[in-house]
JSON list of C-alpha atoms in Angstrom, two decimals:
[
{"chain": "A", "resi": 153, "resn": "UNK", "atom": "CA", "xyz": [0.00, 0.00, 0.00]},
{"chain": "A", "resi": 154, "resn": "UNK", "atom": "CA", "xyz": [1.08, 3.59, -1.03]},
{"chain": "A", "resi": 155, "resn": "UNK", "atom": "CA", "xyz": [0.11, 6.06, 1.54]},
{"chain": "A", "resi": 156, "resn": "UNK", "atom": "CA", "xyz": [1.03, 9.79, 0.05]},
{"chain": "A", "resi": 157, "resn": "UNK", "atom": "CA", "xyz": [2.28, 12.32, 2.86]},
{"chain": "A", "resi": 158, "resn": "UNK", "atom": "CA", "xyz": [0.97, 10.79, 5.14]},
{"chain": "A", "resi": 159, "resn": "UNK", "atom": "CA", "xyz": [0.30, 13.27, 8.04]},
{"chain": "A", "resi": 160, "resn": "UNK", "atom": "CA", "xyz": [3.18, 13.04, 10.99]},
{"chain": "A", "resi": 161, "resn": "UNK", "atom": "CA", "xyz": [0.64, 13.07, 13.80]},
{"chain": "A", "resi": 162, "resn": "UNK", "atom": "CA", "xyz": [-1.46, 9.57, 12.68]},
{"chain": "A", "resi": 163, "resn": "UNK", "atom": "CA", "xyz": [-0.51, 6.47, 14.62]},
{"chain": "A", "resi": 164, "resn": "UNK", "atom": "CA", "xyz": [-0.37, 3.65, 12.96]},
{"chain": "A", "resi": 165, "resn": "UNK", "atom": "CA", "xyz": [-2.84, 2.13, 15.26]},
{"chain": "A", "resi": 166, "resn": "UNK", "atom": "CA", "xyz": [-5.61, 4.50, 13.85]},
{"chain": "A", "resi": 167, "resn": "UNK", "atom": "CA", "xyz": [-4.34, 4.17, 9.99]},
{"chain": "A", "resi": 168, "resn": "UNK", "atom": "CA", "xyz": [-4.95, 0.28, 10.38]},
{"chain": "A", "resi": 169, "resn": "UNK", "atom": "CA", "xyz": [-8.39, 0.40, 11.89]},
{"chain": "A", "resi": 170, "resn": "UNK", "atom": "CA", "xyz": [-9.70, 3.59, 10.36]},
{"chain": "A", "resi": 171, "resn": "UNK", "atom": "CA", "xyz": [-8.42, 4.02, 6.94]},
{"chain": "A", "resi": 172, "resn": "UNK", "atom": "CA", "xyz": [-7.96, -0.03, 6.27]},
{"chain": "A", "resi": 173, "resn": "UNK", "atom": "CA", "xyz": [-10.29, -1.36, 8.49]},
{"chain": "A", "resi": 174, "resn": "UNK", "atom": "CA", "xyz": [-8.55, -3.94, 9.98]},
{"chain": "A", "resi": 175, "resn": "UNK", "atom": "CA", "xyz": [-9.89, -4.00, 13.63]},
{"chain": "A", "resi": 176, "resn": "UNK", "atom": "CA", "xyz": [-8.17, -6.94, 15.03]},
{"chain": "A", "resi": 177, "resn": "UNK", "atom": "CA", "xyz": [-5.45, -4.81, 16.38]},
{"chain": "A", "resi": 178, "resn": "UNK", "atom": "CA", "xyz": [-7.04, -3.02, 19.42]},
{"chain": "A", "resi": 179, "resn": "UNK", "atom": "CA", "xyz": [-5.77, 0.22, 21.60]},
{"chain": "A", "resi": 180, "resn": "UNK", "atom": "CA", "xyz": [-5.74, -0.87, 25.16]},
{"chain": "A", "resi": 181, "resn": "UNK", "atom": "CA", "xyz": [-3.51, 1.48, 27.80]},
{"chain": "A", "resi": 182, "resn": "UNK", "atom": "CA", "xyz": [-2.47, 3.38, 24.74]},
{"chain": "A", "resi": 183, "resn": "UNK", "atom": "CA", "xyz": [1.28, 3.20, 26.16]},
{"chain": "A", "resi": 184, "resn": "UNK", "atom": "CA", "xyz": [2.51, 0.49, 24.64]},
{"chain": "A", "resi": 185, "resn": "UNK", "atom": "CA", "xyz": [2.07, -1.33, 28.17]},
{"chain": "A", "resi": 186, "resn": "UNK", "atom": "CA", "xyz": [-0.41, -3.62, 27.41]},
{"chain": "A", "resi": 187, "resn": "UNK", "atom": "CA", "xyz": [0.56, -5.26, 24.04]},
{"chain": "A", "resi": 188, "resn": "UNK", "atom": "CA", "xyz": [-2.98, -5.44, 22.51]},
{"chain": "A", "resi": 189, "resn": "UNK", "atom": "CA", "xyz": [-1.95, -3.24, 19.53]},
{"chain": "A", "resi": 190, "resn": "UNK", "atom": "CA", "xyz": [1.30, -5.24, 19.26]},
{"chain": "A", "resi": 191, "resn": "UNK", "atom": "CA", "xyz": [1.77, -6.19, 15.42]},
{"chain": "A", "resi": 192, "resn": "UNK", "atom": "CA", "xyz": [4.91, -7.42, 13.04]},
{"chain": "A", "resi": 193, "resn": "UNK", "atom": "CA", "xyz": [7.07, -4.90, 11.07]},
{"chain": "A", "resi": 194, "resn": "UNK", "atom": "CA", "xyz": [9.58, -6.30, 8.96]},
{"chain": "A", "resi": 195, "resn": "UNK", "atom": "CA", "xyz": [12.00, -4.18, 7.14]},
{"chain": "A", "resi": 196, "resn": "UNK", "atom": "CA", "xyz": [15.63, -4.16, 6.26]},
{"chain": "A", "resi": 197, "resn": "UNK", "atom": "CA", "xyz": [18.48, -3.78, 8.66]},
{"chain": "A", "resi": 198, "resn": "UNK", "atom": "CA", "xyz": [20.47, -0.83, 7.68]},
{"chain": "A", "resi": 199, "resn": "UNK", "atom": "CA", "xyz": [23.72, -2.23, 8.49]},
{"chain": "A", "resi": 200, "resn": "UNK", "atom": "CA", "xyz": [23.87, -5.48, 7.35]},
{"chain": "A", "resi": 201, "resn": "UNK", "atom": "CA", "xyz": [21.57, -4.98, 4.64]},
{"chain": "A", "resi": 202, "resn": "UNK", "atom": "CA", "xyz": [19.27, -8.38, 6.47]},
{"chain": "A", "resi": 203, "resn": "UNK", "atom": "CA", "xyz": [15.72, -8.48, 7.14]},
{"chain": "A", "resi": 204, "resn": "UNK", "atom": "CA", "xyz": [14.65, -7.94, 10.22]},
{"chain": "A", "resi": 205, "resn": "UNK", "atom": "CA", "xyz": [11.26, -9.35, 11.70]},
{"chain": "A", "resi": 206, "resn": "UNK", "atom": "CA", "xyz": [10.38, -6.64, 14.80]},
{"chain": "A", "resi": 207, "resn": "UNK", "atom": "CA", "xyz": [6.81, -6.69, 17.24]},
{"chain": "A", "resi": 208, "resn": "UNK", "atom": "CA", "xyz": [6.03, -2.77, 17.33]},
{"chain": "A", "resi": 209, "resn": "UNK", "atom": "CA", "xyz": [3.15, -0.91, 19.44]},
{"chain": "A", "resi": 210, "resn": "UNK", "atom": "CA", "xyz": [0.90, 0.42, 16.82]},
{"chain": "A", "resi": 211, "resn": "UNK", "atom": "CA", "xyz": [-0.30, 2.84, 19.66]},
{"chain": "A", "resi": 212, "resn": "UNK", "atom": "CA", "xyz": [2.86, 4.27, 19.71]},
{"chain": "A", "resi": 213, "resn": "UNK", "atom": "CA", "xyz": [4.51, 4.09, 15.99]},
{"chain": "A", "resi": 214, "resn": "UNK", "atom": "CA", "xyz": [3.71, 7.14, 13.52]},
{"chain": "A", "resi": 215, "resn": "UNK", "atom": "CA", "xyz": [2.43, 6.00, 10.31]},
{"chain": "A", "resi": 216, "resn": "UNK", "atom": "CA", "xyz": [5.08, 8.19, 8.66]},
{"chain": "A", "resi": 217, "resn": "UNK", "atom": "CA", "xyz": [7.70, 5.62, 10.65]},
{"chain": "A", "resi": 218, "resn": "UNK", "atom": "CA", "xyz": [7.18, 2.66, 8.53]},
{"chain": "A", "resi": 219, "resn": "UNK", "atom": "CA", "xyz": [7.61, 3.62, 4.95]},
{"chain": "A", "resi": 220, "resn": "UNK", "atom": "CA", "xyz": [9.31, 1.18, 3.26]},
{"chain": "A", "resi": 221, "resn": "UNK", "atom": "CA", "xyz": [8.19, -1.62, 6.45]},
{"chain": "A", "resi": 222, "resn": "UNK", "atom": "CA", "xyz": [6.13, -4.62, 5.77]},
{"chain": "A", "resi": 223, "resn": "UNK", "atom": "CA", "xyz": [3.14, -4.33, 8.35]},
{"chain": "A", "resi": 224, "resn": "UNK", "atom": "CA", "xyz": [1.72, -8.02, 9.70]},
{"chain": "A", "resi": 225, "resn": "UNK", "atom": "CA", "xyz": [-1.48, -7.40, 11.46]},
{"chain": "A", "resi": 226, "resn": "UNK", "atom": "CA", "xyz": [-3.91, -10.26, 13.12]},
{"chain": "A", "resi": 227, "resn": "UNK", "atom": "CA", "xyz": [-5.92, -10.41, 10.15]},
{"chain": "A", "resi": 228, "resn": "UNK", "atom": "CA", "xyz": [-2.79, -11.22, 8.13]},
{"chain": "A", "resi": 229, "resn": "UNK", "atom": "CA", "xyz": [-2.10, -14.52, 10.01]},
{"chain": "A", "resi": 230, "resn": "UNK", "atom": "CA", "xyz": [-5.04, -16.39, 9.57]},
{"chain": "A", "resi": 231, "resn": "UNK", "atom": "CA", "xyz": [-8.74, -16.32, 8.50]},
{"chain": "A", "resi": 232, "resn": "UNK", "atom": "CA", "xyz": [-12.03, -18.17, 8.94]},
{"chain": "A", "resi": 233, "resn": "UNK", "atom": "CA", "xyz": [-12.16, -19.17, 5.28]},
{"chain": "A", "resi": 234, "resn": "UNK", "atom": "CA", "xyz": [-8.34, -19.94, 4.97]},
{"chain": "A", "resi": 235, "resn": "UNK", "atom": "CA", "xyz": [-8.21, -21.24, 8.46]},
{"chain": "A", "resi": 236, "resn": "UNK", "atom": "CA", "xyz": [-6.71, -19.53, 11.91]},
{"chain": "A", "resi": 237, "resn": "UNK", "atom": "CA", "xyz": [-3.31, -19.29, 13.15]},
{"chain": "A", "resi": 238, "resn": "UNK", "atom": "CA", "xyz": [-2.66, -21.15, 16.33]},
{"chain": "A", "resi": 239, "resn": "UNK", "atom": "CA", "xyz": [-2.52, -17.83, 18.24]},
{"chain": "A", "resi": 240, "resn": "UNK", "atom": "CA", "xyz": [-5.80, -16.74, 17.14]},
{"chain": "A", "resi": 241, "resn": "UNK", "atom": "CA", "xyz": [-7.32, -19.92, 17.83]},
{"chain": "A", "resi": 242, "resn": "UNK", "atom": "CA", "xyz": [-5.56, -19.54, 21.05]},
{"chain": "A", "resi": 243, "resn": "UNK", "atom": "CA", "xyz": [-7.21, -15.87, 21.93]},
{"chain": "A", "resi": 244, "resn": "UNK", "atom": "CA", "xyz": [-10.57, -17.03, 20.89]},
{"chain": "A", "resi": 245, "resn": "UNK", "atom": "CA", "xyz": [-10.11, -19.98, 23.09]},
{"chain": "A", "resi": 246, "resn": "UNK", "atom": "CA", "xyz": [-9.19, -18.23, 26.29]},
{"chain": "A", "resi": 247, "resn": "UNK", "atom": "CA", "xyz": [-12.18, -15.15, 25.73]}
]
């Protein structure tokens, strides 16, 4: 996805549910505390030139922060039709 100038102030938290509605990542202390908007970034390591697989707060990342970053959300794990990941099976389980 191409976002153009993006504004600095939008979390990435908001971008993902608002603009892409993909709900599955929640704001819950909105510190980065509680892990409930934790998703995957992966991008390249400027040193050694490696990927590198990172969990971020989405609370507390800028959208601006990620360009060029492959976001991994809940939604991009698993699906009803395609069948869930063990750690959404695992969430639904325990709620």
């Amino acid at each position: 996805v191409i976002v153009t100038n993006p504004s600095p102030s939008v979390r990435l938290l908001d971008w993902l549910r608002d603009t892409r509605g993909l709900t599955g990542t929640h704001q819950g202390c909105g510190e980065g505390g509680c892990g409930i908007c934790t998703v995957t970034l992966t991008r390249k390591d400027a040193a050694s030139g490696e990927l590198e697989v990172l969990p971020v707060n989405s609370c507390l990342r800028r959208l601006c922060a990620v360009d060029g970053c492959h976001v991994l959300t809940s939604e991009g794990i698993g699906s009803e039709r395609n069948g869930f990941h063990a750690v959404q099976s695992a969430i639904a389980a325990g709620n």
